[in-house]
Each structure stands twice: as structure tokens, then as C-alpha cells.
């Protein structure tokens, strides 16, 4: 396979791989990971609005205010607050609060969260290819 010129090219190449090869490769990686101790990010991602929160924060290098995220995602404030706290505790977000009235809190992605951004590009590519058929 030729070297990809961009992340999009690499993701496109993954979509082109025969599904049997992709499943076999994913199974090997998954079994290798089972032997390692790691934070259970997948369980966190299964929670309500978790992917939306992570996508909103991880795909931009800028800080995001709680109120901006609340408006964009449409989650209840308590749910959004819980997801942001969990991602902060997991090391995916940094939280900064300002001593202002009204209170201002901003979240920015860590390097680990930013590294997940291509996942969302891949999902968009997948959706454009298979979304109507899935």
C-alpha cells in the first residue's frame, strides 16, 4: 500500500480494507490490549452524550466554555457537567475556572484528546460511505 499523504488518505485506506482483514486486525489489537491494564475509556464513551462532548472539545484546539458546549450538545447541565468531570479525571480535558461574575469555566483538550480527533473524521468518512445502508 502506498504511503498516505494525509490523515484523510489514511482513513480512506482503512475504509477500503476488506472487512475480514479489518475485523482480524481489530481482534488482534483488542486481545493484546486485554493483557494490559488501562483506563476504561470505552465504558466512559458509552455514557449519554459522551461522544458528543468529546467530539466538541477534541476537534478544536481552542478552549470551550461550559455554556457553549451546553448549547451545542443540548445535554442537560447535570449530564454535561458529569461528562466534563469524567473526561477531566481521565486526562482528556483540562479545566480552568475564572474568578468572575458570572462564573466562567473553560475546557480545553489535552494531547490525548486531540489524538482522538481523527476518530471523528473516520466516523464521518464511514457515514458518508455506509450511512444510508447501515
Tab-separated table of N, CA and C in Angstrom:
chain	number	residue	atom	x	y	z
A	1	UNK	N	0.844	-1.179	0.000
A	1	UNK	CA	0.000	0.000	0.000
A	1	UNK	C	0.885	1.236	0.000
A	2	UNK	N	0.518	2.236	-0.779
A	2	UNK	CA	1.294	3.467	-0.875
A	2	UNK	C	1.160	4.265	0.405
A	3	UNK	N	2.166	5.106	0.670
A	3	UNK	CA	2.132	5.949	1.851
A	3	UNK	C	1.001	6.975	1.695
A	4	UNK	N	0.166	7.136	2.745
A	4	UNK	CA	-0.899	8.140	2.659
A	4	UNK	C	-0.305	9.544	2.740
A	5	UNK	N	-0.935	10.480	2.040
A	5	UNK	CA	-0.476	11.863	2.031
A	5	UNK	C	-1.098	12.682	3.150
A	6	UNK	N	-2.154	12.192	3.729
A	6	UNK	CA	-2.830	12.939	4.776
A	6	UNK	C	-3.591	11.980	5.672
A	7	UNK	N	-4.105	12.513	6.759
A	7	UNK	CA	-4.929	11.704	7.649
A	7	UNK	C	-6.143	11.189	6.886
A	8	UNK	N	-6.734	12.046	6.061
A	8	UNK	CA	-7.908	11.628	5.291
A	8	UNK	C	-7.575	10.463	4.366
A	9	UNK	N	-6.392	10.510	3.731
A	9	UNK	CA	-5.980	9.404	2.860
A	9	UNK	C	-5.823	8.120	3.658
A	10	UNK	N	-5.235	8.231	4.845
A	10	UNK	CA	-5.041	7.048	5.688
A	10	UNK	C	-6.385	6.476	6.116
A	11	UNK	N	-7.310	7.346	6.495
A	11	UNK	CA	-8.623	6.878	6.906
A	11	UNK	C	-9.371	6.259	5.732
A	12	UNK	N	-9.228	6.848	4.575
A	12	UNK	CA	-9.857	6.303	3.372
A	12	UNK	C	-9.299	4.912	3.076
A	13	UNK	N	-7.992	4.737	3.260
A	13	UNK	CA	-7.374	3.427	3.048
A	13	UNK	C	-7.935	2.402	4.021
A	14	UNK	N	-8.179	2.804	5.255
A	14	UNK	CA	-8.784	1.889	6.221
A	14	UNK	C	-10.186	1.472	5.791
A	15	UNK	N	-10.936	2.405	5.246
A	15	UNK	CA	-12.278	2.074	4.771
A	15	UNK	C	-12.236	1.111	3.590
A	16	UNK	N	-11.171	1.192	2.790
A	16	UNK	CA	-11.030	0.336	1.609
A	16	UNK	C	-10.607	-1.079	1.964
A	17	UNK	N	-10.045	-1.282	3.156
A	17	UNK	CA	-9.577	-2.617	3.548
A	17	UNK	C	-10.756	-3.577	3.588
A	18	UNK	N	-10.552	-4.806	3.116
A	18	UNK	CA	-11.628	-5.792	3.201
A	18	UNK	C	-12.074	-5.960	4.652
A	19	UNK	N	-13.374	-6.090	4.864
A	19	UNK	CA	-13.892	-6.130	6.231
A	19	UNK	C	-13.310	-7.289	7.032
A	20	UNK	N	-13.006	-8.421	6.374
A	20	UNK	CA	-12.416	-9.552	7.095
A	20	UNK	C	-11.044	-9.168	7.658
A	21	UNK	N	-10.236	-8.465	6.858
A	21	UNK	CA	-8.924	-8.029	7.323
A	21	UNK	C	-9.061	-7.040	8.479
A	22	UNK	N	-10.005	-6.124	8.366
A	22	UNK	CA	-10.208	-5.131	9.413
A	22	UNK	C	-10.653	-5.807	10.708
A	23	UNK	N	-11.542	-6.776	10.596
A	23	UNK	CA	-12.006	-7.484	11.793
A	23	UNK	C	-10.888	-8.294	12.432
A	24	UNK	N	-10.086	-8.936	11.611
A	24	UNK	CA	-8.965	-9.730	12.128
A	24	UNK	C	-7.952	-8.832	12.841
A	25	UNK	N	-7.621	-7.703	12.220
A	25	UNK	CA	-6.665	-6.770	12.821
A	25	UNK	C	-7.223	-6.190	14.122
A	26	UNK	N	-8.497	-5.830	14.118
A	26	UNK	CA	-9.114	-5.269	15.322
A	26	UNK	C	-9.152	-6.303	16.440
A	27	UNK	N	-9.428	-7.558	16.095
A	27	UNK	CA	-9.472	-8.619	17.099
A	27	UNK	C	-8.106	-8.832	17.736
A	28	UNK	N	-7.034	-8.787	16.921
A	28	UNK	CA	-5.684	-8.965	17.451
A	28	UNK	C	-5.331	-7.817	18.393
A	29	UNK	N	-5.606	-6.594	17.974
A	29	UNK	CA	-5.318	-5.437	18.820
A	29	UNK	C	-6.105	-5.530	20.117
A	30	UNK	N	-7.383	-5.894	20.020
A	30	UNK	CA	-8.220	-5.987	21.209
A	30	UNK	C	-7.699	-7.046	22.173
A	31	UNK	N	-7.283	-8.196	21.662
A	31	UNK	CA	-6.773	-9.239	22.554
A	31	UNK	C	-5.439	-8.834	23.174
A	32	UNK	N	-4.612	-8.101	22.446
A	32	UNK	CA	-3.359	-7.593	23.008
A	32	UNK	C	-3.632	-6.596	24.135
A	33	UNK	N	-4.650	-5.785	23.971
A	33	UNK	CA	-4.981	-4.776	24.973
A	33	UNK	C	-5.559	-5.391	26.240
A	34	UNK	N	-6.203	-6.530	26.121
A	34	UNK	CA	-6.796	-7.172	27.296
A	34	UNK	C	-5.743	-7.552	28.324
A	35	UNK	N	-4.515	-7.759	27.879
A	35	UNK	CA	-3.468	-8.152	28.816
A	35	UNK	C	-2.858	-6.950	29.518
A	36	UNK	N	-3.140	-5.746	29.048
A	36	UNK	CA	-2.588	-4.537	29.642
A	36	UNK	C	-3.626	-3.877	30.538
A	37	UNK	N	-3.149	-3.263	31.606
A	37	UNK	CA	-4.033	-2.502	32.487
A	37	UNK	C	-4.212	-1.112	31.879
A	38	UNK	N	-5.448	-0.713	31.624
A	38	UNK	CA	-5.682	0.596	31.037
A	38	UNK	C	-6.974	1.175	31.586
A	39	UNK	N	-7.096	2.497	31.547
A	39	UNK	CA	-8.350	3.099	31.982
A	39	UNK	C	-9.467	2.655	31.045
A	40	UNK	N	-10.660	2.518	31.554
A	40	UNK	CA	-11.755	2.007	30.757
A	40	UNK	C	-12.450	3.131	30.007
A	41	UNK	N	-11.767	3.656	29.026
A	41	UNK	CA	-12.292	4.754	28.219
A	41	UNK	C	-13.529	4.324	27.454
A	42	UNK	N	-13.550	3.087	26.980
A	42	UNK	CA	-14.707	2.637	26.208
A	42	UNK	C	-15.986	2.669	27.042
A	43	UNK	N	-15.895	2.300	28.310
A	43	UNK	CA	-17.081	2.395	29.170
A	43	UNK	C	-17.517	3.844	29.348
A	44	UNK	N	-16.571	4.727	29.461
A	44	UNK	CA	-16.889	6.150	29.581
A	44	UNK	C	-17.574	6.648	28.307
A	45	UNK	N	-17.094	6.209	27.156
A	45	UNK	CA	-17.667	6.655	25.886
A	45	UNK	C	-19.083	6.132	25.654
A	46	UNK	N	-19.478	5.091	26.371
A	46	UNK	CA	-20.825	4.545	26.233
A	46	UNK	C	-21.871	5.393	26.962
A	47	UNK	N	-21.438	6.295	27.797
A	47	UNK	CA	-22.378	7.097	28.582
A	47	UNK	C	-23.053	8.157	27.713
A	48	UNK	N	-24.210	8.569	28.164
A	48	UNK	CA	-25.030	9.529	27.423
A	48	UNK	C	-24.250	10.819	27.129
A	49	UNK	N	-24.262	11.238	25.888
A	49	UNK	CA	-23.639	12.460	25.374
A	49	UNK	C	-22.105	12.449	25.419
A	50	UNK	N	-21.487	11.340	25.797
A	50	UNK	CA	-20.025	11.317	25.932
A	50	UNK	C	-19.330	11.572	24.598
A	51	UNK	N	-19.753	10.903	23.537
A	51	UNK	CA	-19.106	11.116	22.239
A	51	UNK	C	-19.313	12.540	21.740
A	52	UNK	N	-20.483	13.082	21.954
A	52	UNK	CA	-20.749	14.456	21.517
A	52	UNK	C	-19.852	15.447	22.259
A	53	UNK	N	-19.687	15.227	23.546
A	53	UNK	CA	-18.822	16.117	24.340
A	53	UNK	C	-17.384	15.996	23.872
A	54	UNK	N	-16.918	14.776	23.722
A	54	UNK	CA	-15.537	14.572	23.306
A	54	UNK	C	-15.282	15.138	21.913
A	55	UNK	N	-16.214	14.936	20.997
A	55	UNK	CA	-16.059	15.487	19.647
A	55	UNK	C	-16.011	17.009	19.680
A	56	UNK	N	-16.887	17.612	20.450
A	56	UNK	CA	-16.944	19.075	20.514
A	56	UNK	C	-15.656	19.670	21.057
A	57	UNK	N	-15.030	18.997	22.006
A	57	UNK	CA	-13.830	19.546	22.629
A	57	UNK	C	-12.560	19.088	21.913
A	58	UNK	N	-12.513	17.836	21.492
A	58	UNK	CA	-11.276	17.280	20.929
A	58	UNK	C	-10.971	17.776	19.523
A	59	UNK	N	-11.982	18.214	18.814
A	59	UNK	CA	-11.752	18.611	17.430
A	59	UNK	C	-11.455	20.101	17.259
A	60	UNK	N	-11.262	20.789	18.360
A	60	UNK	CA	-10.867	22.198	18.288
A	60	UNK	C	-9.750	22.453	19.295
A	61	UNK	N	-8.731	23.193	18.906
A	61	UNK	CA	-7.640	23.467	19.848
A	61	UNK	C	-7.991	24.560	20.860
A	62	UNK	N	-9.072	25.272	20.611
A	62	UNK	CA	-9.462	26.378	21.474
A	62	UNK	C	-10.185	25.883	22.717
A	63	UNK	N	-10.171	26.708	23.737
A	63	UNK	CA	-10.947	26.428	24.942
A	63	UNK	C	-12.420	26.578	24.616
A	64	UNK	N	-13.241	25.791	25.302
A	64	UNK	CA	-14.683	25.859	25.118
A	64	UNK	C	-15.328	26.146	26.462
A	65	UNK	N	-16.224	27.080	26.475
A	65	UNK	CA	-16.950	27.413	27.700
A	65	UNK	C	-18.082	26.414	27.916
A	66	UNK	N	-18.409	26.216	29.194
A	66	UNK	CA	-19.495	25.305	29.542
A	66	UNK	C	-20.766	25.682	28.791
A	67	UNK	N	-21.098	26.961	28.781
A	67	UNK	CA	-22.335	27.410	28.133
A	67	UNK	C	-22.325	27.136	26.628
A	68	UNK	N	-21.176	27.252	25.971
A	68	UNK	CA	-21.067	26.939	24.541
A	68	UNK	C	-21.334	25.458	24.292
A	69	UNK	N	-20.732	24.628	25.127
A	69	UNK	CA	-20.917	23.183	24.989
A	69	UNK	C	-22.370	22.793	25.263
A	70	UNK	N	-22.959	23.418	26.260
A	70	UNK	CA	-24.349	23.129	26.604
A	70	UNK	C	-25.268	23.438	25.423
A	71	UNK	N	-25.042	24.578	24.782
A	71	UNK	CA	-25.855	24.976	23.633
A	71	UNK	C	-25.614	24.056	22.438
A	72	UNK	N	-24.355	23.724	22.168
A	72	UNK	CA	-24.017	22.894	21.008
A	72	UNK	C	-24.516	21.462	21.146
A	73	UNK	N	-24.364	20.890	22.331
A	73	UNK	CA	-24.664	19.476	22.526
A	73	UNK	C	-26.128	19.249	22.888
A	74	UNK	N	-26.717	20.183	23.609
A	74	UNK	CA	-28.107	20.040	24.002
A	74	UNK	C	-28.329	19.091	25.167
A	75	UNK	N	-27.286	18.826	25.918
A	75	UNK	CA	-27.396	17.954	27.086
A	75	UNK	C	-27.859	18.763	28.289
A	76	UNK	N	-28.489	18.079	29.219
A	76	UNK	CA	-28.867	18.726	30.475
A	76	UNK	C	-27.588	19.170	31.180
A	77	UNK	N	-27.618	20.289	31.892
A	77	UNK	CA	-26.413	20.779	32.576
A	77	UNK	C	-25.777	19.737	33.493
A	78	UNK	N	-26.581	18.956	34.198
A	78	UNK	CA	-26.018	17.951	35.105
A	78	UNK	C	-25.295	16.847	34.330
A	79	UNK	N	-25.839	16.451	33.196
A	79	UNK	CA	-25.203	15.419	32.365
A	79	UNK	C	-23.913	15.946	31.771
A	80	UNK	N	-23.969	17.157	31.229
A	80	UNK	CA	-22.772	17.758	30.644
A	80	UNK	C	-21.685	17.916	31.697
A	81	UNK	N	-22.058	18.393	32.866
A	81	UNK	CA	-21.093	18.558	33.955
A	81	UNK	C	-20.455	17.227	34.336
A	82	UNK	N	-21.258	16.164	34.390
A	82	UNK	CA	-20.733	14.838	34.728
A	82	UNK	C	-19.737	14.357	33.675
A	83	UNK	N	-20.084	14.510	32.384
A	83	UNK	CA	-19.173	14.061	31.321
A	83	UNK	C	-17.878	14.864	31.339
A	84	UNK	N	-17.978	16.172	31.513
A	84	UNK	CA	-16.774	17.003	31.543
A	84	UNK	C	-15.880	16.624	32.722
A	85	UNK	N	-16.480	16.363	33.864
A	85	UNK	CA	-15.704	15.936	35.043
A	85	UNK	C	-15.024	14.598	34.786
A	86	UNK	N	-15.739	13.670	34.184
A	86	UNK	CA	-15.170	12.345	33.900
A	86	UNK	C	-14.018	12.434	32.906
A	87	UNK	N	-14.175	13.249	31.870
A	87	UNK	CA	-13.095	13.402	30.897
A	87	UNK	C	-11.899	14.138	31.496
A	88	UNK	N	-12.163	15.065	32.394
A	88	UNK	CA	-11.068	15.754	33.080
A	88	UNK	C	-10.312	14.770	33.954
A	89	UNK	N	-11.051	13.958	34.701
A	89	UNK	CA	-10.427	12.948	35.571
A	89	UNK	C	-9.656	11.906	34.755
A	90	UNK	N	-10.145	11.592	33.558
A	90	UNK	CA	-9.487	10.605	32.698
A	90	UNK	C	-8.265	11.189	31.979
A	91	UNK	N	-8.036	12.498	32.124
A	91	UNK	CA	-6.871	13.123	31.498
A	91	UNK	C	-7.080	13.551	30.064
A	92	UNK	N	-8.337	13.646	29.641
A	92	UNK	CA	-8.625	14.063	28.273
A	92	UNK	C	-8.915	15.559	28.157
A	93	UNK	N	-9.299	16.167	29.252
A	93	UNK	CA	-9.603	17.600	29.257
A	93	UNK	C	-8.879	18.289	30.399
A	94	UNK	N	-8.605	19.558	30.181
A	94	UNK	CA	-8.104	20.422	31.239
A	94	UNK	C	-9.200	21.440	31.534
A	95	UNK	N	-9.435	21.682	32.811
A	95	UNK	CA	-10.488	22.597	33.233
A	95	UNK	C	-9.846	23.814	33.871
A	96	UNK	N	-10.334	24.981	33.469
A	96	UNK	CA	-9.853	26.215	34.088
A	96	UNK	C	-11.052	27.060	34.471
A	97	UNK	N	-11.104	27.438	35.753
A	97	UNK	CA	-12.197	28.299	36.203
A	97	UNK	C	-11.639	29.678	36.511
A	98	UNK	N	-12.462	30.676	36.264
A	98	UNK	CA	-12.076	32.068	36.459
A	98	UNK	C	-12.936	32.675	37.551
A	99	UNK	N	-12.309	33.472	38.386
A	99	UNK	CA	-12.999	34.121	39.494
A	99	UNK	C	-13.687	35.372	38.964
A	100	UNK	N	-14.813	35.163	38.322
A	100	UNK	CA	-15.572	36.254	37.716
A	100	UNK	C	-17.047	36.090	38.075
A	101	UNK	N	-17.791	37.144	37.844
A	101	UNK	CA	-19.239	37.074	37.987
A	101	UNK	C	-19.844	37.435	36.650
A	102	UNK	N	-20.639	36.615	36.045
A	102	UNK	CA	-20.948	35.254	36.460
A	102	UNK	C	-19.726	34.345	36.310
A	103	UNK	N	-19.729	33.209	37.005
A	103	UNK	CA	-18.583	32.308	36.941
A	103	UNK	C	-18.324	31.841	35.505
A	104	UNK	N	-17.058	31.695	35.189
A	104	UNK	CA	-16.668	31.238	33.848
A	104	UNK	C	-15.749	30.036	34.014
A	105	UNK	N	-16.086	28.959	33.297
A	105	UNK	CA	-15.279	27.750	33.299
A	105	UNK	C	-15.020	27.380	31.849
A	106	UNK	N	-13.767	27.073	31.542
A	106	UNK	CA	-13.396	26.680	30.182
A	106	UNK	C	-12.712	25.319	30.208
A	107	UNK	N	-12.908	24.585	29.120
A	107	UNK	CA	-12.301	23.270	28.956
A	107	UNK	C	-11.502	23.270	27.668
A	108	UNK	N	-10.343	22.634	27.727
A	108	UNK	CA	-9.521	22.506	26.520
A	108	UNK	C	-9.025	21.068	26.449
A	109	UNK	N	-8.839	20.561	25.233
A	109	UNK	CA	-8.393	19.173	25.093
A	109	UNK	C	-6.927	19.017	25.474
A	110	UNK	N	-6.609	17.883	26.068
A	110	UNK	CA	-5.209	17.537	26.306
A	110	UNK	C	-4.675	16.909	25.014
A	111	UNK	N	-3.399	16.617	25.002
A	111	UNK	CA	-2.803	15.957	23.839
A	111	UNK	C	-3.501	14.621	23.565
A	112	UNK	N	-3.865	13.917	24.623
A	112	UNK	CA	-4.546	12.622	24.465
A	112	UNK	C	-5.896	12.791	23.770
A	113	UNK	N	-6.644	13.816	24.118
A	113	UNK	CA	-7.947	14.054	23.480
A	113	UNK	C	-7.774	14.476	22.036
A	114	UNK	N	-6.805	15.334	21.783
A	114	UNK	CA	-6.551	15.786	20.417
A	114	UNK	C	-6.168	14.614	19.513
A	115	UNK	N	-5.483	13.632	20.088
A	115	UNK	CA	-5.103	12.446	19.305
A	115	UNK	C	-6.315	11.632	18.882
A	116	UNK	N	-7.453	11.823	19.549
A	116	UNK	CA	-8.677	11.117	19.178
A	116	UNK	C	-9.439	11.808	18.042
A	117	UNK	N	-9.066	13.027	17.690
A	117	UNK	CA	-9.784	13.778	16.662
A	117	UNK	C	-9.918	13.018	15.338
A	118	UNK	N	-8.875	12.299	14.867
A	118	UNK	CA	-9.044	11.552	13.604
A	118	UNK	C	-10.141	10.484	13.675
A	119	UNK	N	-10.456	10.014	14.868
A	119	UNK	CA	-11.549	9.054	15.019
A	119	UNK	C	-12.846	9.649	14.491
A	120	UNK	N	-13.090	10.905	14.780
A	120	UNK	CA	-14.322	11.540	14.337
A	120	UNK	C	-14.315	11.777	12.829
A	121	UNK	N	-13.141	12.039	12.259
A	121	UNK	CA	-13.023	12.152	10.808
A	121	UNK	C	-13.322	10.802	10.169
A	122	UNK	N	-12.772	9.744	10.753
A	122	UNK	CA	-13.033	8.401	10.244
A	122	UNK	C	-14.527	8.083	10.285
A	123	UNK	N	-15.181	8.417	11.388
A	123	UNK	CA	-16.611	8.149	11.504
A	123	UNK	C	-17.414	8.926	10.461
A	124	UNK	N	-17.003	10.153	10.162
A	124	UNK	CA	-17.681	10.921	9.106
A	124	UNK	C	-17.480	10.279	7.741
A	125	UNK	N	-16.255	9.825	7.470
A	125	UNK	CA	-15.998	9.132	6.205
A	125	UNK	C	-16.831	7.859	6.107
A	126	UNK	N	-16.878	7.119	7.199
A	126	UNK	CA	-17.672	5.892	7.233
A	126	UNK	C	-19.140	6.211	6.971
A	127	UNK	N	-19.638	7.255	7.648
A	127	UNK	CA	-21.035	7.634	7.481
A	127	UNK	C	-21.342	8.044	6.046
A	128	UNK	N	-20.413	8.770	5.416
A	128	UNK	CA	-20.656	9.192	4.034
A	128	UNK	C	-20.680	7.998	3.082
A	129	UNK	N	-19.973	6.947	3.436
A	129	UNK	CA	-19.937	5.768	2.586
A	129	UNK	C	-21.069	4.797	2.900
A	130	UNK	N	-21.329	4.542	4.177
A	130	UNK	CA	-22.265	3.493	4.566
A	130	UNK	C	-23.494	3.982	5.327
A	131	UNK	N	-23.563	5.252	5.612
A	131	UNK	CA	-24.607	5.766	6.491
A	131	UNK	C	-26.018	5.401	6.091
A	132	UNK	N	-26.346	5.479	4.838
A	132	UNK	CA	-27.707	5.165	4.403
A	132	UNK	C	-27.968	3.662	4.366
A	133	UNK	N	-26.896	2.870	4.248
A	133	UNK	CA	-27.042	1.422	4.117
A	133	UNK	C	-26.932	0.686	5.441
A	134	UNK	N	-26.381	1.354	6.470
A	134	UNK	CA	-26.113	0.665	7.748
A	134	UNK	C	-27.348	0.444	8.560
